[in-house]
mmCIF file of C-alpha atoms in Angstrom:
data_model
loop_
_atom_site.group_PDB
_atom_site.id
_atom_site.type_symbol
_atom_site.label_atom_id
_atom_site.label_comp_id
_atom_site.label_asym_id
_atom_site.label_seq_id
_atom_site.Cartn_x
_atom_site.Cartn_y
_atom_site.Cartn_z
ATOM 1 C CA UNK A 14 23.863 -2.228 2.739
ATOM 2 C CA UNK A 15 22.334 -3.560 5.462
ATOM 3 C CA UNK A 16 20.008 -6.529 5.289
ATOM 4 C CA UNK A 17 17.328 -7.147 7.411
ATOM 5 C CA UNK A 18 13.990 -9.443 7.987
ATOM 6 C CA UNK A 19 11.099 -6.964 7.602
ATOM 7 C CA UNK A 20 7.716 -7.671 9.479
ATOM 8 C CA UNK A 21 6.722 -4.437 8.630
ATOM 9 C CA UNK A 22 4.341 -1.612 8.089
ATOM 10 C CA UNK A 23 2.309 -4.453 5.741
ATOM 11 C CA UNK A 24 -0.045 -6.794 5.532
ATOM 12 C CA UNK A 25 2.860 -9.061 6.531
ATOM 13 C CA UNK A 26 2.879 -7.622 9.810
ATOM 14 C CA UNK A 27 -0.915 -7.977 10.243
ATOM 15 C CA UNK A 28 -0.674 -11.681 9.232
ATOM 16 C CA UNK A 29 1.872 -12.121 12.063
ATOM 17 C CA UNK A 30 -0.211 -10.014 14.960
ATOM 18 C CA UNK A 31 -3.085 -12.178 14.092
ATOM 19 C CA UNK A 32 -1.578 -15.200 14.498
ATOM 20 C CA UNK A 33 -1.559 -14.527 18.385
ATOM 21 C CA UNK A 34 -5.110 -13.984 18.298
ATOM 22 C CA UNK A 35 -6.375 -17.544 16.678
ATOM 23 C CA UNK A 36 -6.514 -15.614 12.639
ATOM 24 C CA UNK A 37 -3.809 -16.250 10.544
ATOM 25 C CA UNK A 38 -0.351 -18.696 10.638
ATOM 26 C CA UNK A 39 0.258 -19.809 13.883
ATOM 27 C CA UNK A 40 4.028 -18.738 15.756
ATOM 28 C CA UNK A 41 5.342 -20.827 18.446
ATOM 29 C CA UNK A 42 8.448 -19.893 20.594
ATOM 30 C CA UNK A 43 10.895 -21.081 17.884
ATOM 31 C CA UNK A 44 9.675 -19.412 14.871
ATOM 32 C CA UNK A 45 9.643 -15.847 17.139
ATOM 33 C CA UNK A 46 13.117 -16.979 18.100
ATOM 34 C CA UNK A 47 14.306 -17.283 14.196
ATOM 35 C CA UNK A 48 12.501 -13.949 13.194
ATOM 36 C CA UNK A 49 14.472 -12.398 16.468
ATOM 37 C CA UNK A 50 18.214 -13.995 15.173
ATOM 38 C CA UNK A 51 17.157 -12.764 11.490
ATOM 39 C CA UNK A 52 16.227 -9.500 12.861
ATOM 40 C CA UNK A 53 19.987 -9.207 14.029
ATOM 41 C CA UNK A 54 21.637 -10.565 10.745
ATOM 42 C CA UNK A 55 19.474 -11.104 8.199
ATOM 43 C CA UNK A 56 22.364 -13.028 6.555
ATOM 44 C CA UNK A 57 23.121 -15.142 9.722
ATOM 45 C CA UNK A 58 23.581 -18.790 8.698
ATOM 46 C CA UNK A 59 21.016 -21.363 9.276
ATOM 47 C CA UNK A 60 23.326 -23.584 11.186
ATOM 48 C CA UNK A 61 23.994 -20.568 13.649
ATOM 49 C CA UNK A 62 20.010 -19.677 13.892
ATOM 50 C CA UNK A 63 19.756 -23.394 14.678
ATOM 51 C CA UNK A 64 22.262 -23.744 17.475
ATOM 52 C CA UNK A 65 20.713 -20.336 18.695
ATOM 53 C CA UNK A 66 17.029 -22.123 18.902
ATOM 54 C CA UNK A 67 18.216 -25.743 19.465
ATOM 55 C CA UNK A 68 16.967 -26.990 15.764
ATOM 56 C CA UNK A 69 19.209 -28.066 12.900
ATOM 57 C CA UNK A 70 20.513 -26.363 10.190
ATOM 58 C CA UNK A 71 17.687 -28.317 7.616
ATOM 59 C CA UNK A 72 14.894 -27.999 10.039
ATOM 60 C CA UNK A 73 15.387 -24.023 10.620
ATOM 61 C CA UNK A 74 15.737 -23.581 6.526
ATOM 62 C CA UNK A 75 12.111 -25.542 6.304
ATOM 63 C CA UNK A 76 10.720 -22.803 9.113
ATOM 64 C CA UNK A 77 12.291 -20.051 7.082
ATOM 65 C CA UNK A 78 10.831 -20.708 3.966
ATOM 66 C CA UNK A 79 7.533 -21.549 5.951
ATOM 67 C CA UNK A 80 7.815 -18.312 7.255
ATOM 68 C CA UNK A 81 8.784 -16.228 3.938
ATOM 69 C CA UNK A 82 5.849 -18.470 1.922
ATOM 70 C CA UNK A 83 3.034 -17.590 4.655
ATOM 71 C CA UNK A 84 4.012 -14.029 4.191
ATOM 72 C CA UNK A 85 4.776 -13.557 8.186
ATOM 73 C CA UNK A 86 8.261 -11.945 7.210
ATOM 74 C CA UNK A 87 10.300 -10.432 4.678
ATOM 75 C CA UNK A 88 14.204 -10.861 4.391
ATOM 76 C CA UNK A 89 15.237 -7.668 2.348
ATOM 77 C CA UNK A 90 17.946 -5.462 2.167
ATOM 78 C CA UNK A 91 17.266 -2.021 3.671
ATOM 79 C CA UNK A 92 19.349 1.157 2.209
ATOM 80 C CA UNK A 93 19.288 5.326 3.431
ATOM 81 C CA UNK A 94 17.743 6.492 1.281
ATOM 82 C CA UNK A 95 20.370 9.374 0.963
ATOM 83 C CA UNK A 96 23.178 7.338 0.285
ATOM 84 C CA UNK A 97 21.335 5.757 -2.797
ATOM 85 C CA UNK A 98 20.646 9.314 -4.576
ATOM 86 C CA UNK A 99 16.722 10.099 -2.605
ATOM 87 C CA UNK A 100 17.497 13.248 -0.796
ATOM 88 C CA UNK A 101 13.956 13.776 0.207
ATOM 89 C CA UNK A 102 11.377 12.029 2.370
ATOM 90 C CA UNK A 103 7.981 13.633 3.482
ATOM 91 C CA UNK A 104 4.745 11.990 5.017
ATOM 92 C CA UNK A 105 1.493 12.926 3.309
ATOM 93 C CA UNK A 106 -1.564 13.237 4.905
ATOM 94 C CA UNK A 107 -4.448 12.760 2.221
ATOM 95 C CA UNK A 108 -7.959 13.369 2.579
ATOM 96 C CA UNK A 109 -10.487 11.337 -0.058
ATOM 97 C CA UNK A 110 -13.999 11.868 -1.194
ATOM 98 C CA UNK A 111 -15.569 8.346 -1.590
ATOM 99 C CA UNK A 112 -13.218 5.556 -2.385
ATOM 100 C CA UNK A 113 -10.413 5.481 0.290
ATOM 101 C CA UNK A 114 -9.616 1.608 -1.107
ATOM 102 C CA UNK A 115 -9.154 2.767 -4.209
ATOM 103 C CA UNK A 116 -7.191 5.925 -3.934
ATOM 104 C CA UNK A 117 -5.009 3.473 -1.493
ATOM 105 C CA UNK A 118 -4.934 1.214 -4.361
ATOM 106 C CA UNK A 119 -3.348 3.884 -6.955
ATOM 107 C CA UNK A 120 -0.883 5.693 -4.388
ATOM 108 C CA UNK A 121 0.558 1.988 -3.577
ATOM 109 C CA UNK A 122 1.303 1.628 -6.919
ATOM 110 C CA UNK A 123 3.074 4.518 -7.479
ATOM 111 C CA UNK A 124 7.045 4.041 -6.775
ATOM 112 C CA UNK A 125 7.310 7.040 -4.853
ATOM 113 C CA UNK A 126 5.197 5.704 -2.207
ATOM 114 C CA UNK A 127 6.786 3.552 0.467
ATOM 115 C CA UNK A 128 4.463 3.701 2.894
ATOM 116 C CA UNK A 129 0.229 3.790 2.314
ATOM 117 C CA UNK A 130 -1.716 3.376 5.451
ATOM 118 C CA UNK A 131 -5.362 3.816 6.083
ATOM 119 C CA UNK A 132 -6.032 5.769 9.412
ATOM 120 C CA UNK A 133 -8.831 7.334 11.301
ATOM 121 C CA UNK A 134 -8.305 10.637 12.302
ATOM 122 C CA UNK A 135 -7.001 13.933 10.489
ATOM 123 C CA UNK A 136 -6.643 11.911 7.172
ATOM 124 C CA UNK A 137 -7.800 9.128 5.619
ATOM 125 C CA UNK A 138 -4.357 7.965 4.500
ATOM 126 C CA UNK A 139 -1.070 8.709 5.540
ATOM 127 C CA UNK A 140 1.646 8.031 2.848
ATOM 128 C CA UNK A 141 5.601 8.052 3.003
ATOM 129 C CA UNK A 142 7.173 9.665 -0.237
ATOM 130 C CA UNK A 143 10.797 9.017 -0.874
ATOM 131 C CA UNK A 144 12.019 11.231 -3.736
ATOM 132 C CA UNK A 145 15.249 12.257 -5.531
ATOM 133 C CA UNK A 146 14.621 16.266 -4.418
ATOM 134 C CA UNK A 147 12.439 19.106 -3.602
ATOM 135 C CA UNK A 148 11.165 19.352 -7.566
ATOM 136 C CA UNK A 149 10.771 15.777 -7.821
ATOM 137 C CA UNK A 150 8.775 15.933 -4.336
ATOM 138 C CA UNK A 151 6.613 18.505 -5.646
ATOM 139 C CA UNK A 152 5.668 16.717 -9.150
ATOM 140 C CA UNK A 153 4.799 13.588 -6.943
ATOM 141 C CA UNK A 154 3.020 15.605 -4.750
ATOM 142 C CA UNK A 155 1.023 18.026 -7.224
ATOM 143 C CA UNK A 156 1.014 16.332 -10.552
ATOM 144 C CA UNK A 157 1.007 12.970 -9.230
ATOM 145 C CA UNK A 158 -1.276 12.488 -5.794
ATOM 146 C CA UNK A 159 -3.372 15.094 -6.183
ATOM 147 C CA UNK A 160 -4.534 13.930 -9.234
ATOM 148 C CA UNK A 161 -6.034 10.752 -8.449
ATOM 149 C CA UNK A 162 -9.629 10.744 -8.498
ATOM 150 C CA UNK A 163 -10.993 10.815 -4.699
ATOM 151 C CA UNK A 164 -7.958 13.226 -3.261
ATOM 152 C CA UNK A 165 -9.972 15.767 -1.804
ATOM 153 C CA UNK A 166 -6.528 17.764 -0.052
ATOM 154 C CA UNK A 167 -2.988 16.943 0.978
ATOM 155 C CA UNK A 168 -1.183 17.962 3.891
ATOM 156 C CA UNK A 169 2.495 17.351 3.447
ATOM 157 C CA UNK A 170 5.446 16.728 6.594
ATOM 158 C CA UNK A 171 9.019 17.393 5.015
ATOM 159 C CA UNK A 172 11.382 15.293 7.443
ATOM 160 C CA UNK A 173 14.370 17.474 8.345
ATOM 161 C CA UNK A 174 15.969 14.420 10.063
ATOM 162 C CA UNK A 175 15.399 10.755 10.332
ATOM 163 C CA UNK A 176 16.408 9.798 14.241
ATOM 164 C CA UNK A 177 14.869 6.204 14.447
ATOM 165 C CA UNK A 178 13.609 3.680 11.849
ATOM 166 C CA UNK A 179 13.743 0.168 12.942
ATOM 167 C CA UNK A 180 12.318 -2.997 12.110
ATOM 168 C CA UNK A 181 12.394 -5.121 15.054
ATOM 169 C CA UNK A 182 8.517 -5.114 16.644
ATOM 170 C CA UNK A 183 7.887 -8.534 14.849
ATOM 171 C CA UNK A 184 8.524 -10.715 18.029
ATOM 172 C CA UNK A 185 7.823 -8.637 20.846
#
């Protein structure tokens, strides 16, 4: 398993961006450097991070805990879905009638929905789903997503090959 810091496709990422414009937690250069160190290796020892950023091990531990508590970042194990039995991934565009927020909340509650984002454009929502196989994918789209009250239509984009997926945007 690969361990990574994820200041990712989520509210946590939004909060870290807002901090640069005064809307959330303030991130100084040292906090950004700590995040970069953990993005390279989520298991890097605090002492090694301290050497790289000019702080003591205890100070790094305190900063990391504060970043976690503020929701600026998460430290998670990132897996390759194929290696853990999930052979089908798709992005699903969803058009909604009525309250987009309630539909987004319903999709967020589904374990197969790894990523749910409200959008402006051709779709009201974009939802990344991870499934075991095509039958599972069909069941999720046809019997679960389309059954959510307010879902008007869906369009599926089945992944054939994943070329790039990174979590490194949190500090640039």
